[in-house]
JSON list of C-alpha atoms in Angstrom, two decimals:
[
{"chain": "A", "resi": 489, "resn": "UNK", "atom": "CA", "xyz": [-40.74, -18.52, -44.69]},
{"chain": "A", "resi": 490, "resn": "UNK", "atom": "CA", "xyz": [-44.34, -19.71, -44.73]},
{"chain": "A", "resi": 491, "resn": "UNK", "atom": "CA", "xyz": [-46.87, -21.78, -42.87]},
{"chain": "A", "resi": 492, "resn": "UNK", "atom": "CA", "xyz": [-48.81, -24.89, -43.80]},
{"chain": "A", "resi": 493, "resn": "UNK", "atom": "CA", "xyz": [-52.49, -25.33, -42.99]},
{"chain": "A", "resi": 494, "resn": "UNK", "atom": "CA", "xyz": [-52.43, -28.69, -41.21]},
{"chain": "A", "resi": 495, "resn": "UNK", "atom": "CA", "xyz": [-55.91, -29.10, -39.76]},
{"chain": "A", "resi": 496, "resn": "UNK", "atom": "CA", "xyz": [-59.29, -27.69, -38.90]},
{"chain": "A", "resi": 497, "resn": "UNK", "atom": "CA", "xyz": [-59.69, -27.86, -35.14]},
{"chain": "A", "resi": 498, "resn": "UNK", "atom": "CA", "xyz": [-63.20, -28.71, -33.92]},
{"chain": "A", "resi": 499, "resn": "UNK", "atom": "CA", "xyz": [-64.44, -28.63, -30.32]},
{"chain": "A", "resi": 500, "resn": "UNK", "atom": "CA", "xyz": [-66.64, -31.37, -28.80]},
{"chain": "A", "resi": 501, "resn": "UNK", "atom": "CA", "xyz": [-67.81, -32.83, -25.53]},
{"chain": "A", "resi": 502, "resn": "UNK", "atom": "CA", "xyz": [-66.91, -36.34, -26.72]},
{"chain": "A", "resi": 503, "resn": "UNK", "atom": "CA", "xyz": [-63.93, -36.08, -29.05]},
{"chain": "A", "resi": 504, "resn": "UNK", "atom": "CA", "xyz": [-63.73, -39.82, -29.73]},
{"chain": "A", "resi": 505, "resn": "UNK", "atom": "CA", "xyz": [-67.38, -40.13, -30.76]},
{"chain": "A", "resi": 506, "resn": "UNK", "atom": "CA", "xyz": [-67.30, -37.03, -32.95]},
{"chain": "A", "resi": 507, "resn": "UNK", "atom": "CA", "xyz": [-63.98, -38.16, -34.40]},
{"chain": "A", "resi": 508, "resn": "UNK", "atom": "CA", "xyz": [-65.57, -41.46, -35.43]},
{"chain": "A", "resi": 509, "resn": "UNK", "atom": "CA", "xyz": [-68.39, -39.56, -37.13]},
{"chain": "A", "resi": 510, "resn": "UNK", "atom": "CA", "xyz": [-65.98, -37.44, -39.16]},
{"chain": "A", "resi": 511, "resn": "UNK", "atom": "CA", "xyz": [-63.76, -40.41, -39.99]},
{"chain": "A", "resi": 512, "resn": "UNK", "atom": "CA", "xyz": [-66.75, -42.26, -41.43]},
{"chain": "A", "resi": 513, "resn": "UNK", "atom": "CA", "xyz": [-67.98, -39.10, -43.15]},
{"chain": "A", "resi": 514, "resn": "UNK", "atom": "CA", "xyz": [-64.66, -38.49, -44.90]},
{"chain": "A", "resi": 515, "resn": "UNK", "atom": "CA", "xyz": [-63.59, -42.10, -45.44]},
{"chain": "A", "resi": 516, "resn": "UNK", "atom": "CA", "xyz": [-60.59, -41.60, -43.15]},
{"chain": "A", "resi": 517, "resn": "UNK", "atom": "CA", "xyz": [-59.52, -43.11, -39.81]},
{"chain": "A", "resi": 518, "resn": "UNK", "atom": "CA", "xyz": [-59.58, -41.66, -36.30]},
{"chain": "A", "resi": 519, "resn": "UNK", "atom": "CA", "xyz": [-57.07, -41.97, -33.48]},
{"chain": "A", "resi": 520, "resn": "UNK", "atom": "CA", "xyz": [-57.90, -40.83, -29.95]},
{"chain": "A", "resi": 521, "resn": "UNK", "atom": "CA", "xyz": [-55.86, -40.00, -26.88]},
{"chain": "A", "resi": 522, "resn": "UNK", "atom": "CA", "xyz": [-55.75, -37.49, -24.02]},
{"chain": "A", "resi": 523, "resn": "UNK", "atom": "CA", "xyz": [-58.88, -35.62, -25.02]},
{"chain": "A", "resi": 524, "resn": "UNK", "atom": "CA", "xyz": [-57.95, -35.24, -28.68]},
{"chain": "A", "resi": 525, "resn": "UNK", "atom": "CA", "xyz": [-58.94, -37.26, -31.72]},
{"chain": "A", "resi": 526, "resn": "UNK", "atom": "CA", "xyz": [-57.12, -36.95, -35.03]},
{"chain": "A", "resi": 527, "resn": "UNK", "atom": "CA", "xyz": [-59.12, -37.66, -38.19]},
{"chain": "A", "resi": 528, "resn": "UNK", "atom": "CA", "xyz": [-56.91, -38.26, -41.22]},
{"chain": "A", "resi": 529, "resn": "UNK", "atom": "CA", "xyz": [-56.32, -40.63, -44.14]},
{"chain": "A", "resi": 530, "resn": "UNK", "atom": "CA", "xyz": [-54.70, -43.95, -43.31]},
{"chain": "A", "resi": 531, "resn": "UNK", "atom": "CA", "xyz": [-50.93, -43.59, -43.14]},
{"chain": "A", "resi": 532, "resn": "UNK", "atom": "CA", "xyz": [-51.13, -39.84, -42.57]},
{"chain": "A", "resi": 533, "resn": "UNK", "atom": "CA", "xyz": [-47.90, -38.13, -41.45]},
{"chain": "A", "resi": 534, "resn": "UNK", "atom": "CA", "xyz": [-48.57, -34.56, -40.37]},
{"chain": "A", "resi": 535, "resn": "UNK", "atom": "CA", "xyz": [-44.89, -33.65, -40.76]},
{"chain": "A", "resi": 536, "resn": "UNK", "atom": "CA", "xyz": [-45.06, -34.42, -44.50]},
{"chain": "A", "resi": 537, "resn": "UNK", "atom": "CA", "xyz": [-45.12, -31.07, -46.36]},
{"chain": "A", "resi": 538, "resn": "UNK", "atom": "CA", "xyz": [-47.57, -32.58, -48.86]},
{"chain": "A", "resi": 539, "resn": "UNK", "atom": "CA", "xyz": [-49.92, -34.00, -46.21]},
{"chain": "A", "resi": 540, "resn": "UNK", "atom": "CA", "xyz": [-53.62, -33.16, -46.66]},
{"chain": "A", "resi": 541, "resn": "UNK", "atom": "CA", "xyz": [-55.54, -30.80, -44.40]},
{"chain": "A", "resi": 542, "resn": "UNK", "atom": "CA", "xyz": [-57.14, -32.94, -41.69]},
{"chain": "A", "resi": 543, "resn": "UNK", "atom": "CA", "xyz": [-59.55, -32.61, -38.76]},
{"chain": "A", "resi": 544, "resn": "UNK", "atom": "CA", "xyz": [-58.57, -32.51, -35.10]},
{"chain": "A", "resi": 545, "resn": "UNK", "atom": "CA", "xyz": [-61.39, -32.93, -32.58]},
{"chain": "A", "resi": 546, "resn": "UNK", "atom": "CA", "xyz": [-60.65, -31.55, -29.12]},
{"chain": "A", "resi": 547, "resn": "UNK", "atom": "CA", "xyz": [-62.67, -32.28, -25.98]},
{"chain": "A", "resi": 548, "resn": "UNK", "atom": "CA", "xyz": [-63.79, -29.21, -24.00]},
{"chain": "A", "resi": 549, "resn": "UNK", "atom": "CA", "xyz": [-66.21, -29.05, -21.04]},
{"chain": "A", "resi": 550, "resn": "UNK", "atom": "CA", "xyz": [-68.62, -26.65, -22.74]},
{"chain": "A", "resi": 551, "resn": "UNK", "atom": "CA", "xyz": [-68.36, -26.41, -26.53]},
{"chain": "A", "resi": 552, "resn": "UNK", "atom": "CA", "xyz": [-71.18, -23.87, -26.63]},
{"chain": "A", "resi": 553, "resn": "UNK", "atom": "CA", "xyz": [-68.84, -21.32, -25.01]},
{"chain": "A", "resi": 554, "resn": "UNK", "atom": "CA", "xyz": [-66.20, -21.75, -27.73]},
{"chain": "A", "resi": 555, "resn": "UNK", "atom": "CA", "xyz": [-66.99, -19.24, -30.45]},
{"chain": "A", "resi": 556, "resn": "UNK", "atom": "CA", "xyz": [-65.16, -19.40, -33.76]},
{"chain": "A", "resi": 557, "resn": "UNK", "atom": "CA", "xyz": [-66.35, -18.43, -37.22]},
{"chain": "A", "resi": 558, "resn": "UNK", "atom": "CA", "xyz": [-65.36, -21.36, -39.43]},
{"chain": "A", "resi": 559, "resn": "UNK", "atom": "CA", "xyz": [-66.96, -24.46, -40.94]},
{"chain": "A", "resi": 560, "resn": "UNK", "atom": "CA", "xyz": [-66.20, -27.25, -43.40]},
{"chain": "A", "resi": 561, "resn": "UNK", "atom": "CA", "xyz": [-67.64, -27.80, -46.86]},
{"chain": "A", "resi": 562, "resn": "UNK", "atom": "CA", "xyz": [-67.57, -31.30, -48.34]},
{"chain": "A", "resi": 563, "resn": "UNK", "atom": "CA", "xyz": [-67.10, -32.03, -52.04]},
{"chain": "A", "resi": 564, "resn": "UNK", "atom": "CA", "xyz": [-69.25, -34.28, -54.22]},
{"chain": "A", "resi": 565, "resn": "UNK", "atom": "CA", "xyz": [-68.60, -35.50, -57.75]},
{"chain": "A", "resi": 566, "resn": "UNK", "atom": "CA", "xyz": [-72.15, -35.90, -59.10]},
{"chain": "A", "resi": 567, "resn": "UNK", "atom": "CA", "xyz": [-75.78, -35.34, -58.21]},
{"chain": "A", "resi": 568, "resn": "UNK", "atom": "CA", "xyz": [-76.04, -39.01, -57.25]},
{"chain": "A", "resi": 569, "resn": "UNK", "atom": "CA", "xyz": [-72.96, -38.75, -55.04]},
{"chain": "A", "resi": 570, "resn": "UNK", "atom": "CA", "xyz": [-74.44, -35.69, -53.32]},
{"chain": "A", "resi": 571, "resn": "UNK", "atom": "CA", "xyz": [-77.69, -37.52, -52.59]},
{"chain": "A", "resi": 572, "resn": "UNK", "atom": "CA", "xyz": [-75.83, -40.63, -51.41]},
{"chain": "A", "resi": 573, "resn": "UNK", "atom": "CA", "xyz": [-73.44, -38.68, -49.17]},
{"chain": "A", "resi": 574, "resn": "UNK", "atom": "CA", "xyz": [-76.22, -36.66, -47.50]},
{"chain": "A", "resi": 575, "resn": "UNK", "atom": "CA", "xyz": [-78.17, -39.86, -46.83]},
{"chain": "A", "resi": 576, "resn": "UNK", "atom": "CA", "xyz": [-75.11, -41.58, -45.38]},
{"chain": "A", "resi": 577, "resn": "UNK", "atom": "CA", "xyz": [-74.30, -38.60, -43.16]},
{"chain": "A", "resi": 578, "resn": "UNK", "atom": "CA", "xyz": [-77.88, -38.60, -41.87]},
{"chain": "A", "resi": 579, "resn": "UNK", "atom": "CA", "xyz": [-77.52, -42.30, -41.01]},
{"chain": "A", "resi": 580, "resn": "UNK", "atom": "CA", "xyz": [-74.30, -41.49, -39.14]},
{"chain": "A", "resi": 581, "resn": "UNK", "atom": "CA", "xyz": [-76.11, -38.92, -36.99]},
{"chain": "A", "resi": 582, "resn": "UNK", "atom": "CA", "xyz": [-76.03, -35.63, -38.91]},
{"chain": "A", "resi": 583, "resn": "UNK", "atom": "CA", "xyz": [-79.19, -33.52, -38.87]},
{"chain": "A", "resi": 584, "resn": "UNK", "atom": "CA", "xyz": [-80.54, -30.80, -41.19]},
{"chain": "A", "resi": 585, "resn": "UNK", "atom": "CA", "xyz": [-79.53, -27.29, -40.16]},
{"chain": "A", "resi": 586, "resn": "UNK", "atom": "CA", "xyz": [-80.98, -23.93, -41.03]},
{"chain": "A", "resi": 587, "resn": "UNK", "atom": "CA", "xyz": [-78.64, -20.93, -41.13]},
{"chain": "A", "resi": 588, "resn": "UNK", "atom": "CA", "xyz": [-80.83, -18.75, -43.33]},
{"chain": "A", "resi": 589, "resn": "UNK", "atom": "CA", "xyz": [-79.51, -20.34, -46.52]},
{"chain": "A", "resi": 590, "resn": "UNK", "atom": "CA", "xyz": [-82.85, -20.29, -48.36]},
{"chain": "A", "resi": 591, "resn": "UNK", "atom": "CA", "xyz": [-83.27, -22.28, -51.57]},
{"chain": "A", "resi": 592, "resn": "UNK", "atom": "CA", "xyz": [-79.71, -23.34, -52.45]},
{"chain": "A", "resi": 593, "resn": "UNK", "atom": "CA", "xyz": [-78.26, -26.35, -54.32]},
{"chain": "A", "resi": 594, "resn": "UNK", "atom": "CA", "xyz": [-76.06, -27.42, -51.41]},
{"chain": "A", "resi": 595, "resn": "UNK", "atom": "CA", "xyz": [-77.18, -29.11, -48.20]},
{"chain": "A", "resi": 596, "resn": "UNK", "atom": "CA", "xyz": [-76.53, -27.66, -44.74]},
{"chain": "A", "resi": 597, "resn": "UNK", "atom": "CA", "xyz": [-76.17, -30.20, -41.94]},
{"chain": "A", "resi": 598, "resn": "UNK", "atom": "CA", "xyz": [-75.00, -30.29, -38.33]},
{"chain": "A", "resi": 599, "resn": "UNK", "atom": "CA", "xyz": [-72.78, -33.05, -37.00]},
{"chain": "A", "resi": 600, "resn": "UNK", "atom": "CA", "xyz": [-73.88, -34.98, -33.87]},
{"chain": "A", "resi": 601, "resn": "UNK", "atom": "CA", "xyz": [-72.54, -32.21, -31.62]},
{"chain": "A", "resi": 602, "resn": "UNK", "atom": "CA", "xyz": [-74.17, -29.39, -33.57]},
{"chain": "A", "resi": 603, "resn": "UNK", "atom": "CA", "xyz": [-71.23, -28.17, -35.66]},
{"chain": "A", "resi": 604, "resn": "UNK", "atom": "CA", "xyz": [-72.67, -26.84, -38.91]},
{"chain": "A", "resi": 605, "resn": "UNK", "atom": "CA", "xyz": [-71.15, -27.95, -42.23]},
{"chain": "A", "resi": 606, "resn": "UNK", "atom": "CA", "xyz": [-72.18, -28.04, -45.90]},
{"chain": "A", "resi": 607, "resn": "UNK", "atom": "CA", "xyz": [-72.35, -30.78, -48.49]},
{"chain": "A", "resi": 608, "resn": "UNK", "atom": "CA", "xyz": [-71.82, -29.00, -51.80]},
{"chain": "A", "resi": 609, "resn": "UNK", "atom": "CA", "xyz": [-73.42, -29.82, -55.09]},
{"chain": "A", "resi": 610, "resn": "UNK", "atom": "CA", "xyz": [-70.86, -30.95, -57.73]},
{"chain": "A", "resi": 611, "resn": "UNK", "atom": "CA", "xyz": [-68.54, -28.10, -58.70]},
{"chain": "A", "resi": 612, "resn": "UNK", "atom": "CA", "xyz": [-65.72, -28.36, -61.20]},
{"chain": "A", "resi": 613, "resn": "UNK", "atom": "CA", "xyz": [-63.43, -26.21, -59.07]},
{"chain": "A", "resi": 614, "resn": "UNK", "atom": "CA", "xyz": [-63.49, -28.79, -56.27]},
{"chain": "A", "resi": 615, "resn": "UNK", "atom": "CA", "xyz": [-63.01, -31.90, -58.40]},
{"chain": "A", "resi": 616, "resn": "UNK", "atom": "CA", "xyz": [-59.49, -32.60, -57.05]},
{"chain": "A", "resi": 617, "resn": "UNK", "atom": "CA", "xyz": [-59.63, -31.33, -53.46]},
{"chain": "A", "resi": 618, "resn": "UNK", "atom": "CA", "xyz": [-60.38, -34.63, -51.77]},
{"chain": "A", "resi": 619, "resn": "UNK", "atom": "CA", "xyz": [-63.39, -35.02, -49.47]},
{"chain": "A", "resi": 620, "resn": "UNK", "atom": "CA", "xyz": [-63.00, -31.56, -47.92]},
{"chain": "A", "resi": 621, "resn": "UNK", "atom": "CA", "xyz": [-63.69, -28.95, -50.60]},
{"chain": "A", "resi": 622, "resn": "UNK", "atom": "CA", "xyz": [-63.11, -25.87, -48.49]},
{"chain": "A", "resi": 623, "resn": "UNK", "atom": "CA", "xyz": [-62.67, -24.46, -45.02]},
{"chain": "A", "resi": 624, "resn": "UNK", "atom": "CA", "xyz": [-64.93, -21.41, -44.85]},
{"chain": "A", "resi": 625, "resn": "UNK", "atom": "CA", "xyz": [-64.41, -18.48, -42.50]},
{"chain": "A", "resi": 626, "resn": "UNK", "atom": "CA", "xyz": [-67.06, -15.82, -41.94]},
{"chain": "A", "resi": 627, "resn": "UNK", "atom": "CA", "xyz": [-65.61, -12.31, -42.06]},
{"chain": "A", "resi": 628, "resn": "UNK", "atom": "CA", "xyz": [-66.31, -8.63, -42.62]},
{"chain": "A", "resi": 629, "resn": "UNK", "atom": "CA", "xyz": [-63.66, -7.93, -45.30]},
{"chain": "A", "resi": 630, "resn": "UNK", "atom": "CA", "xyz": [-62.76, -10.86, -47.59]},
{"chain": "A", "resi": 631, "resn": "UNK", "atom": "CA", "xyz": [-60.14, -8.86, -49.50]},
{"chain": "A", "resi": 632, "resn": "UNK", "atom": "CA", "xyz": [-58.23, -7.95, -46.33]},
{"chain": "A", "resi": 633, "resn": "UNK", "atom": "CA", "xyz": [-58.43, -11.52, -45.04]},
{"chain": "A", "resi": 634, "resn": "UNK", "atom": "CA", "xyz": [-57.12, -12.84, -48.37]},
{"chain": "A", "resi": 635, "resn": "UNK", "atom": "CA", "xyz": [-54.15, -10.49, -48.13]},
{"chain": "A", "resi": 636, "resn": "UNK", "atom": "CA", "xyz": [-53.31, -11.57, -44.58]},
{"chain": "A", "resi": 637, "resn": "UNK", "atom": "CA", "xyz": [-53.74, -15.32, -45.07]},
{"chain": "A", "resi": 638, "resn": "UNK", "atom": "CA", "xyz": [-52.19, -15.30, -48.53]},
{"chain": "A", "resi": 639, "resn": "UNK", "atom": "CA", "xyz": [-49.02, -13.78, -47.10]},
{"chain": "A", "resi": 640, "resn": "UNK", "atom": "CA", "xyz": [-49.17, -15.89, -43.95]},
{"chain": "A", "resi": 641, "resn": "UNK", "atom": "CA", "xyz": [-49.21, -19.20, -45.83]},
{"chain": "A", "resi": 642, "resn": "UNK", "atom": "CA", "xyz": [-47.93, -18.18, -49.27]},
{"chain": "A", "resi": 643, "resn": "UNK", "atom": "CA", "xyz": [-51.20, -19.37, -50.78]},
{"chain": "A", "resi": 644, "resn": "UNK", "atom": "CA", "xyz": [-52.51, -18.26, -54.15]},
{"chain": "A", "resi": 645, "resn": "UNK", "atom": "CA", "xyz": [-55.54, -15.96, -54.22]},
{"chain": "A", "resi": 646, "resn": "UNK", "atom": "CA", "xyz": [-57.92, -17.30, -56.87]},
{"chain": "A", "resi": 647, "resn": "UNK", "atom": "CA", "xyz": [-60.70, -14.80, -56.27]},
{"chain": "A", "resi": 648, "resn": "UNK", "atom": "CA", "xyz": [-61.13, -11.67, -54.17]},
{"chain": "A", "resi": 649, "resn": "UNK", "atom": "CA", "xyz": [-64.27, -9.53, -54.19]},
{"chain": "A", "resi": 650, "resn": "UNK", "atom": "CA", "xyz": [-66.13, -7.52, -51.59]},
{"chain": "A", "resi": 651, "resn": "UNK", "atom": "CA", "xyz": [-68.22, -10.62, -50.81]},
{"chain": "A", "resi": 652, "resn": "UNK", "atom": "CA", "xyz": [-65.87, -13.56, -51.16]},
{"chain": "A", "resi": 653, "resn": "UNK", "atom": "CA", "xyz": [-62.20, -14.50, -51.33]},
{"chain": "A", "resi": 654, "resn": "UNK", "atom": "CA", "xyz": [-60.84, -17.90, -52.32]},
{"chain": "A", "resi": 655, "resn": "UNK", "atom": "CA", "xyz": [-57.28, -19.13, -51.69]},
{"chain": "A", "resi": 656, "resn": "UNK", "atom": "CA", "xyz": [-55.49, -22.42, -52.27]},
{"chain": "A", "resi": 657, "resn": "UNK", "atom": "CA", "xyz": [-52.05, -23.85, -51.69]},
{"chain": "A", "resi": 658, "resn": "UNK", "atom": "CA", "xyz": [-49.56, -22.70, -54.31]},
{"chain": "A", "resi": 659, "resn": "UNK", "atom": "CA", "xyz": [-49.09, -26.42, -55.09]},
{"chain": "A", "resi": 660, "resn": "UNK", "atom": "CA", "xyz": [-52.71, -26.61, -56.23]},
{"chain": "A", "resi": 661, "resn": "UNK", "atom": "CA", "xyz": [-53.53, -29.41, -53.82]},
{"chain": "A", "resi": 662, "resn": "UNK", "atom": "CA", "xyz": [-56.00, -29.93, -51.00]},
{"chain": "A", "resi": 663, "resn": "UNK", "atom": "CA", "xyz": [-59.00, -27.83, -49.98]},
{"chain": "A", "resi": 664, "resn": "UNK", "atom": "CA", "xyz": [-59.55, -24.16, -50.59]},
{"chain": "A", "resi": 665, "resn": "UNK", "atom": "CA", "xyz": [-59.68, -21.54, -47.86]},
{"chain": "A", "resi": 666, "resn": "UNK", "atom": "CA", "xyz": [-62.70, -19.30, -48.37]},
{"chain": "A", "resi": 667, "resn": "UNK", "atom": "CA", "xyz": [-63.54, -16.03, -46.68]},
{"chain": "A", "resi": 668, "resn": "UNK", "atom": "CA", "xyz": [-67.20, -15.09, -46.87]},
{"chain": "A", "resi": 669, "resn": "UNK", "atom": "CA", "xyz": [-68.54, -11.65, -46.02]},
{"chain": "A", "resi": 670, "resn": "UNK", "atom": "CA", "xyz": [-71.15, -12.27, -43.35]},
{"chain": "A", "resi": 671, "resn": "UNK", "atom": "CA", "xyz": [-73.39, -9.66, -41.71]},
{"chain": "A", "resi": 672, "resn": "UNK", "atom": "CA", "xyz": [-74.06, -10.02, -37.99]},
{"chain": "A", "resi": 673, "resn": "UNK", "atom": "CA", "xyz": [-70.93, -12.06, -37.31]},
{"chain": "A", "resi": 674, "resn": "UNK", "atom": "CA", "xyz": [-71.77, -12.49, -33.63]},
{"chain": "A", "resi": 675, "resn": "UNK", "atom": "CA", "xyz": [-74.90, -14.42, -34.63]},
{"chain": "A", "resi": 676, "resn": "UNK", "atom": "CA", "xyz": [-73.14, -16.90, -36.93]},
{"chain": "A", "resi": 677, "resn": "UNK", "atom": "CA", "xyz": [-70.21, -18.59, -35.20]},
{"chain": "A", "resi": 678, "resn": "UNK", "atom": "CA", "xyz": [-69.15, -22.19, -35.29]},
{"chain": "A", "resi": 679, "resn": "UNK", "atom": "CA", "xyz": [-66.84, -24.20, -33.07]},
{"chain": "A", "resi": 680, "resn": "UNK", "atom": "CA", "xyz": [-63.85, -24.59, -35.38]},
{"chain": "A", "resi": 681, "resn": "UNK", "atom": "CA", "xyz": [-60.58, -22.81, -36.05]},
{"chain": "A", "resi": 682, "resn": "UNK", "atom": "CA", "xyz": [-57.42, -23.26, -38.11]},
{"chain": "A", "resi": 683, "resn": "UNK", "atom": "CA", "xyz": [-54.15, -24.85, -37.01]},
{"chain": "A", "resi": 684, "resn": "UNK", "atom": "CA", "xyz": [-51.01, -23.99, -38.98]},
{"chain": "A", "resi": 685, "resn": "UNK", "atom": "CA", "xyz": [-47.45, -25.26, -38.65]},
{"chain": "A", "resi": 686, "resn": "UNK", "atom": "CA", "xyz": [-44.15, -23.78, -39.88]},
{"chain": "A", "resi": 687, "resn": "UNK", "atom": "CA", "xyz": [-42.74, -25.45, -42.96]},
{"chain": "A", "resi": 688, "resn": "UNK", "atom": "CA", "xyz": [-39.93, -27.90, -42.33]},
{"chain": "A", "resi": 689, "resn": "UNK", "atom": "CA", "xyz": [-36.77, -26.07, -41.24]},
{"chain": "A", "resi": 690, "resn": "UNK", "atom": "CA", "xyz": [-38.60, -22.88, -40.23]},
{"chain": "A", "resi": 691, "resn": "UNK", "atom": "CA", "xyz": [-38.76, -21.58, -36.68]},
{"chain": "A", "resi": 692, "resn": "UNK", "atom": "CA", "xyz": [-42.01, -21.23, -34.72]},
{"chain": "A", "resi": 693, "resn": "UNK", "atom": "CA", "xyz": [-40.98, -18.02, -32.92]},
{"chain": "A", "resi": 694, "resn": "UNK", "atom": "CA", "xyz": [-39.87, -16.41, -36.17]},
{"chain": "A", "resi": 695, "resn": "UNK", "atom": "CA", "xyz": [-43.15, -17.34, -37.84]},
{"chain": "A", "resi": 696, "resn": "UNK", "atom": "CA", "xyz": [-45.14, -15.93, -34.91]},
{"chain": "A", "resi": 697, "resn": "UNK", "atom": "CA", "xyz": [-43.19, -12.68, -35.16]},
{"chain": "A", "resi": 698, "resn": "UNK", "atom": "CA", "xyz": [-43.82, -12.55, -38.91]},
{"chain": "A", "resi": 699, "resn": "UNK", "atom": "CA", "xyz": [-47.56, -13.10, -38.39]},
{"chain": "A", "resi": 700, "resn": "UNK", "atom": "CA", "xyz": [-47.68, -10.31, -35.84]},
{"chain": "A", "resi": 701, "resn": "UNK", "atom": "CA", "xyz": [-45.94, -8.01, -38.32]},
{"chain": "A", "resi": 702, "resn": "UNK", "atom": "CA", "xyz": [-48.70, -8.89, -40.80]},
{"chain": "A", "resi": 703, "resn": "UNK", "atom": "CA", "xyz": [-51.39, -7.91, -38.29]},
{"chain": "A", "resi": 704, "resn": "UNK", "atom": "CA", "xyz": [-51.99, -10.94, -36.05]},
{"chain": "A", "resi": 705, "resn": "UNK", "atom": "CA", "xyz": [-52.27, -10.40, -32.30]},
{"chain": "A", "resi": 706, "resn": "UNK", "atom": "CA", "xyz": [-51.68, -12.71, -29.30]},
{"chain": "A", "resi": 707, "resn": "UNK", "atom": "CA", "xyz": [-54.82, -14.43, -28.00]},
{"chain": "A", "resi": 708, "resn": "UNK", "atom": "CA", "xyz": [-55.61, -16.01, -24.65]},
{"chain": "A", "resi": 709, "resn": "UNK", "atom": "CA", "xyz": [-58.17, -18.82, -24.74]},
{"chain": "A", "resi": 710, "resn": "UNK", "atom": "CA", "xyz": [-57.05, -20.33, -21.45]},
{"chain": "A", "resi": 711, "resn": "UNK", "atom": "CA", "xyz": [-54.43, -22.46, -23.17]},
{"chain": "A", "resi": 712, "resn": "UNK", "atom": "CA", "xyz": [-51.89, -22.22, -20.34]},
{"chain": "A", "resi": 713, "resn": "UNK", "atom": "CA", "xyz": [-48.35, -23.47, -20.87]},
{"chain": "A", "resi": 714, "resn": "UNK", "atom": "CA", "xyz": [-48.50, -25.30, -24.22]},
{"chain": "A", "resi": 715, "resn": "UNK", "atom": "CA", "xyz": [-46.18, -25.93, -27.14]},
{"chain": "A", "resi": 716, "resn": "UNK", "atom": "CA", "xyz": [-48.37, -24.03, -29.60]},
{"chain": "A", "resi": 717, "resn": "UNK", "atom": "CA", "xyz": [-49.01, -20.29, -29.85]},
{"chain": "A", "resi": 718, "resn": "UNK", "atom": "CA", "xyz": [-52.54, -18.90, -30.08]},
{"chain": "A", "resi": 719, "resn": "UNK", "atom": "CA", "xyz": [-53.00, -15.82, -32.24]},
{"chain": "A", "resi": 720, "resn": "UNK", "atom": "CA", "xyz": [-55.93, -13.93, -33.72]},
{"chain": "A", "resi": 721, "resn": "UNK", "atom": "CA", "xyz": [-56.00, -12.75, -37.31]},
{"chain": "A", "resi": 722, "resn": "UNK", "atom": "CA", "xyz": [-56.86, -9.10, -38.11]},
{"chain": "A", "resi": 723, "resn": "UNK", "atom": "CA", "xyz": [-60.59, -9.83, -37.70]},
{"chain": "A", "resi": 724, "resn": "UNK", "atom": "CA", "xyz": [-60.17, -11.62, -34.38]},
{"chain": "A", "resi": 725, "resn": "UNK", "atom": "CA", "xyz": [-60.43, -15.22, -35.64]},
{"chain": "A", "resi": 726, "resn": "UNK", "atom": "CA", "xyz": [-58.25, -17.30, -33.33]},
{"chain": "A", "resi": 727, "resn": "UNK", "atom": "CA", "xyz": [-55.81, -19.81, -34.80]},
{"chain": "A", "resi": 728, "resn": "UNK", "atom": "CA", "xyz": [-52.90, -21.86, -33.50]},
{"chain": "A", "resi": 729, "resn": "UNK", "atom": "CA", "xyz": [-49.30, -21.95, -34.67]},
{"chain": "A", "resi": 730, "resn": "UNK", "atom": "CA", "xyz": [-48.08, -25.44, -33.84]},
{"chain": "A", "resi": 731, "resn": "UNK", "atom": "CA", "xyz": [-44.49, -26.33, -33.03]},
{"chain": "A", "resi": 732, "resn": "UNK", "atom": "CA", "xyz": [-42.75, -27.99, -35.99]},
{"chain": "A", "resi": 733, "resn": "UNK", "atom": "CA", "xyz": [-41.82, -31.66, -35.59]}
]
């Protein structure tokens, strides 16, 4: 049994508008309905076990009150591509953002609703990830988070130190999942979280039970009666276990 990381879930006041931004940013398409906008490659089928990790933008009345510790990092293939992508994102409505990064080779931006993300300088490790290089989660103990999420999704741990852990699908496809040791976690939170789905043929309730045995706990974010289950990982990062198709 295992889970598949299907999307990064981002909160917004205007899901359709922010979805259009991310679709243009990633070279994908957006589809809106009932307060949710899916941003994915053309022809995307989320039930496909080899489908890429996508972005789901959800409308909420007050995004500022939604506190999650995750953000996206975008890949570039050359210095020229980095410069071109940052300029294009600025034209689309992104703005420079300061999160105490200092003098670094990557660029930190905020999308039109203030969600912080990074445009990375070219890195060999991200050459085949697609437009999203990594989903980054701030944490206190990267090693412990790598153990939990590695077992949860059967992902391969490529690096695990006191400061950083890096995981990727055992198939070697799609973005990495990075856990970054971050002091003062309550001061650095972003409005995104992970959505996972049981692999085809697996049972949602069984997967939820397995996650709880690994250290996850039930979480209440006001979701009400829904088809997905909201849990928190051992450091309190909320995530959703979707119902399989």
